[in-house]
mmCIF file of C-alpha atoms and ligand atoms in Angstrom:
data_model
loop_
_atom_site.group_PDB
_atom_site.id
_atom_site.type_symbol
_atom_site.label_atom_id
_atom_site.label_comp_id
_atom_site.label_asym_id
_atom_site.label_seq_id
_atom_site.Cartn_x
_atom_site.Cartn_y
_atom_site.Cartn_z
ATOM 1 C CA MET A 1 124.486 124.041 98.502
ATOM 2 C CA MET A 2 120.998 123.344 99.795
ATOM 3 C CA ARG A 3 118.861 125.564 102.023
ATOM 4 C CA ILE A 4 115.536 124.839 103.687
ATOM 5 C CA GLY A 5 112.844 127.242 104.810
ATOM 6 C CA ILE A 6 109.775 126.920 107.007
ATOM 7 C CA GLY A 7 106.527 128.880 106.775
ATOM 8 C CA TYR A 8 103.415 129.082 108.945
ATOM 9 C CA ASP A 9 100.240 131.130 108.740
ATOM 10 C CA LEU A 10 96.753 131.258 110.250
ATOM 11 C CA HIS A 11 93.681 133.282 109.334
ATOM 12 C CA ARG A 12 90.308 133.519 111.051
ATOM 13 C CA LEU A 13 87.264 132.001 109.319
ATOM 14 C CA VAL A 14 84.417 134.493 109.000
ATOM 15 C CA GLU A 15 81.126 134.729 107.145
ATOM 16 C CA GLY A 16 80.901 136.836 104.015
ATOM 17 C CA ARG A 17 84.376 136.148 102.657
ATOM 18 C CA PRO A 18 85.433 133.799 99.843
ATOM 19 C CA LEU A 19 87.655 130.857 100.768
ATOM 20 C CA VAL A 20 90.811 130.769 98.618
ATOM 21 C CA LEU A 21 93.494 128.166 99.304
ATOM 22 C CA GLY A 22 96.539 127.780 97.076
ATOM 23 C CA GLY A 23 94.841 130.099 94.592
ATOM 24 C CA VAL A 24 91.837 127.777 94.307
ATOM 25 C CA ALA A 25 88.315 128.954 95.198
ATOM 26 C CA VAL A 26 86.935 126.419 97.683
ATOM 27 C CA GLU A 27 83.198 126.144 98.287
ATOM 28 C CA HIS A 28 82.367 126.878 101.921
ATOM 29 C CA TRP A 29 79.916 129.053 103.855
ATOM 30 C CA LYS A 30 82.785 130.926 105.483
ATOM 31 C CA GLY A 31 86.045 132.380 104.190
ATOM 32 C CA LEU A 32 89.320 133.671 105.568
ATOM 33 C CA ASP A 33 89.603 137.157 107.007
ATOM 34 C CA GLY A 34 92.569 139.321 106.068
ATOM 35 C CA HIS A 35 93.861 142.306 104.156
ATOM 36 C CA SER A 36 94.741 140.391 100.975
ATOM 37 C CA ASP A 37 92.677 137.423 99.747
ATOM 38 C CA ALA A 38 93.895 135.768 103.002
ATOM 39 C CA ASP A 39 95.141 132.674 101.147
ATOM 40 C CA VAL A 40 96.724 131.035 104.167
ATOM 41 C CA LEU A 41 98.385 128.209 102.196
ATOM 42 C CA THR A 42 100.027 130.547 99.688
ATOM 43 C CA HIS A 43 101.186 132.809 102.529
ATOM 44 C CA ALA A 44 102.877 129.882 104.310
ATOM 45 C CA VAL A 45 104.641 128.897 101.060
ATOM 46 C CA ILE A 46 105.810 132.498 100.516
ATOM 47 C CA ASP A 47 107.281 132.623 104.031
ATOM 48 C CA ALA A 48 109.029 129.268 103.546
ATOM 49 C CA LEU A 49 110.530 130.502 100.258
ATOM 50 C CA LEU A 50 111.718 133.785 101.743
ATOM 51 C CA GLY A 51 112.987 132.007 104.845
ATOM 52 C CA ALA A 52 115.038 129.513 102.836
ATOM 53 C CA ALA A 53 116.802 132.374 101.041
ATOM 54 C CA ALA A 54 116.986 134.538 104.219
ATOM 55 C CA LEU A 55 115.098 137.306 102.415
ATOM 56 C CA GLY A 56 112.870 138.295 105.342
ATOM 57 C CA ASN A 57 109.165 137.520 105.558
ATOM 58 C CA ILE A 58 105.876 138.192 103.827
ATOM 59 C CA GLY A 59 104.965 141.091 106.140
ATOM 60 C CA GLN A 60 108.171 142.937 105.276
ATOM 61 C CA LEU A 61 107.822 142.404 101.525
ATOM 62 C CA PHE A 62 104.083 142.964 101.220
ATOM 63 C CA PRO A 63 102.987 145.058 104.256
ATOM 64 C CA ASP A 64 99.267 144.844 105.041
ATOM 65 C CA THR A 65 99.297 148.604 105.657
ATOM 66 C CA ASP A 66 99.987 149.086 101.920
ATOM 67 C CA PRO A 67 96.732 149.709 100.004
ATOM 68 C CA ARG A 68 98.254 147.960 96.942
ATOM 69 C CA PHE A 69 97.844 144.657 98.773
ATOM 70 C CA LYS A 70 94.200 145.094 99.832
ATOM 71 C CA ASP A 71 92.319 142.042 98.511
ATOM 72 C CA ALA A 72 95.515 141.192 96.596
ATOM 73 C CA ASP A 73 95.742 137.907 94.731
ATOM 74 C CA SER A 74 98.292 136.058 96.839
ATOM 75 C CA LEU A 75 99.474 134.061 93.823
ATOM 76 C CA GLY A 76 100.859 137.331 92.439
ATOM 77 C CA LEU A 77 102.776 137.815 95.698
ATOM 78 C CA LEU A 78 104.060 134.231 95.414
ATOM 79 C CA GLU A 79 105.306 134.897 91.876
ATOM 80 C CA GLU A 80 107.139 137.970 93.118
ATOM 81 C CA ALA A 81 108.702 136.074 96.052
ATOM 82 C CA ALA A 82 109.808 133.257 93.697
ATOM 83 C CA ARG A 83 111.355 135.828 91.358
ATOM 84 C CA LEU A 84 113.374 137.334 94.237
ATOM 85 C CA VAL A 85 114.572 133.882 95.268
ATOM 86 C CA ARG A 86 115.687 133.071 91.699
ATOM 87 C CA GLU A 87 117.422 136.472 91.525
ATOM 88 C CA ALA A 88 119.293 135.610 94.716
ATOM 89 C CA GLY A 89 120.716 132.595 92.866
ATOM 90 C CA TYR A 90 118.532 129.708 93.976
ATOM 91 C CA ALA A 91 116.454 127.071 92.205
ATOM 92 C CA LEU A 92 113.463 125.504 93.917
ATOM 93 C CA ALA A 93 113.796 121.758 94.563
ATOM 94 C CA ASN A 94 110.450 121.057 96.209
ATOM 95 C CA VAL A 95 107.648 122.355 98.409
ATOM 96 C CA ASP A 96 105.643 120.375 100.974
ATOM 97 C CA ALA A 97 102.679 121.900 102.786
ATOM 98 C CA ASN A 98 99.920 121.078 105.267
ATOM 99 C CA VAL A 99 96.554 122.818 105.445
ATOM 100 C CA ILE A 100 94.802 122.353 108.801
ATOM 101 C CA ALA A 101 91.042 122.786 108.453
ATOM 102 C CA GLN A 102 88.203 120.933 110.142
ATOM 103 C CA GLU A 103 85.882 121.918 107.299
ATOM 104 C CA PRO A 104 85.366 121.841 104.361
ATOM 105 C CA VAL A 105 86.774 118.576 102.993
ATOM 106 C CA LEU A 106 89.789 119.682 100.933
ATOM 107 C CA GLY A 107 90.803 116.404 99.289
ATOM 108 C CA PRO A 108 89.066 117.138 95.962
ATOM 109 C CA TYR A 109 90.902 120.477 95.650
ATOM 110 C CA LEU A 110 94.463 119.457 96.504
ATOM 111 C CA ASP A 111 95.695 118.649 92.985
ATOM 112 C CA ALA A 112 94.368 121.966 91.659
ATOM 113 C CA MET A 113 96.224 123.773 94.484
ATOM 114 C CA ARG A 114 99.452 121.939 93.603
ATOM 115 C CA GLU A 115 99.082 122.910 89.935
ATOM 116 C CA ARG A 116 98.416 126.592 90.712
ATOM 117 C CA LEU A 117 101.314 126.875 93.137
ATOM 118 C CA ALA A 118 103.705 125.025 90.797
ATOM 119 C CA ARG A 119 102.806 127.290 87.869
ATOM 120 C CA CYS A 120 103.515 130.430 89.921
ATOM 121 C CA LEU A 121 106.775 128.963 91.171
ATOM 122 C CA ARG A 122 107.736 127.861 87.617
ATOM 123 C CA ILE A 123 108.325 124.265 88.682
ATOM 124 C CA GLU A 124 106.599 120.934 87.944
ATOM 125 C CA THR A 125 103.456 119.929 89.809
ATOM 126 C CA ALA A 126 105.354 116.827 90.992
ATOM 127 C CA GLN A 127 107.661 119.151 92.967
ATOM 128 C CA VAL A 128 104.743 120.496 95.022
ATOM 129 C CA SER A 129 102.903 118.544 97.710
ATOM 130 C CA VAL A 130 99.812 119.807 99.558
ATOM 131 C CA LYS A 131 98.248 117.708 102.310
ATOM 132 C CA ALA A 132 95.046 118.351 104.250
ATOM 133 C CA LYS A 133 94.527 117.623 107.950
ATOM 134 C CA THR A 134 91.637 118.146 110.310
ATOM 135 C CA ASN A 135 92.465 119.080 113.894
ATOM 136 C CA GLU A 136 90.344 116.380 115.575
ATOM 137 C CA ARG A 137 87.785 119.101 116.473
ATOM 138 C CA VAL A 138 90.118 120.729 119.035
ATOM 139 C CA GLY A 139 91.884 124.085 118.894
ATOM 140 C CA PRO A 140 90.868 127.027 116.675
ATOM 141 C CA GLU A 141 91.162 124.992 113.456
ATOM 142 C CA GLY A 142 89.233 122.063 114.947
ATOM 143 C CA ARG A 143 86.402 124.342 116.068
ATOM 144 C CA GLY A 144 86.177 125.939 112.634
ATOM 145 C CA GLU A 145 87.369 129.336 113.908
ATOM 146 C CA ALA A 146 90.478 129.411 111.718
ATOM 147 C CA ILE A 147 92.483 127.636 109.041
ATOM 148 C CA SER A 148 96.247 127.356 109.330
ATOM 149 C CA ALA A 149 98.979 126.153 107.006
ATOM 150 C CA GLN A 150 102.567 125.013 107.290
ATOM 151 C CA ALA A 151 105.105 124.733 104.477
ATOM 152 C CA VAL A 152 108.706 123.730 103.935
ATOM 153 C CA VAL A 153 110.759 124.598 100.879
ATOM 154 C CA LEU A 154 114.104 123.259 99.701
ATOM 155 C CA LEU A 155 116.336 125.479 97.560
ATOM 156 C CA GLU A 156 119.487 124.582 95.647
ATOM 157 C CA ARG A 157 122.123 127.197 94.895
ATOM 158 C CA GLN A 158 122.612 127.581 91.146
HETATM 159 ZN ZN1 ZN B 1 98.329 135.296 105.753
#
C-alpha cells in the first residue's frame, strides 16, 4: 500500500539571522525568523512525512512553545519524524520539494540539501529531489520578505 503526504511552510526573512535550508548554511544577508533554526525546507518535508502517515503535524510533535526546540536543529526533528514513520510501518519511497525564494540563488546548494535530507531520512540521495524557484518578484517570496517551501512524500507500507 502506498500513501502520499503534502507539506508546506513559510518563514519571514529578517536581518541578523542565519539562513539554513535543508540543513545547509546558505550565504545571504538575511535569514529566516522562527523559534527553531526556521529551516523552512526541512519543516515542509517533516509535515509531508507526518501527513503521509497521518501522524499529525510538526506543530503538534515539536511545539514552538517548548523551550527544547528554541533554535533547534531541524534536521534532528526530521530524524525523529522519520523514526516515527518507520515505527508506524512505512518505508520512504521518495521526496520531492520546492523552495520558493527570490534571493539568494540556491542552485549551487541544492545537491548538498538533498544529501543532508537523505542522510537524516536514511534513504539514498537519488530518492530526494529539491528544486528552487523564484516568484517572479511578486508576492512575499518575490519581494524577499519570506521564503516558502512545498514537499511531497511517498511512503510504502512494509
Ligand atoms: Zn517552519
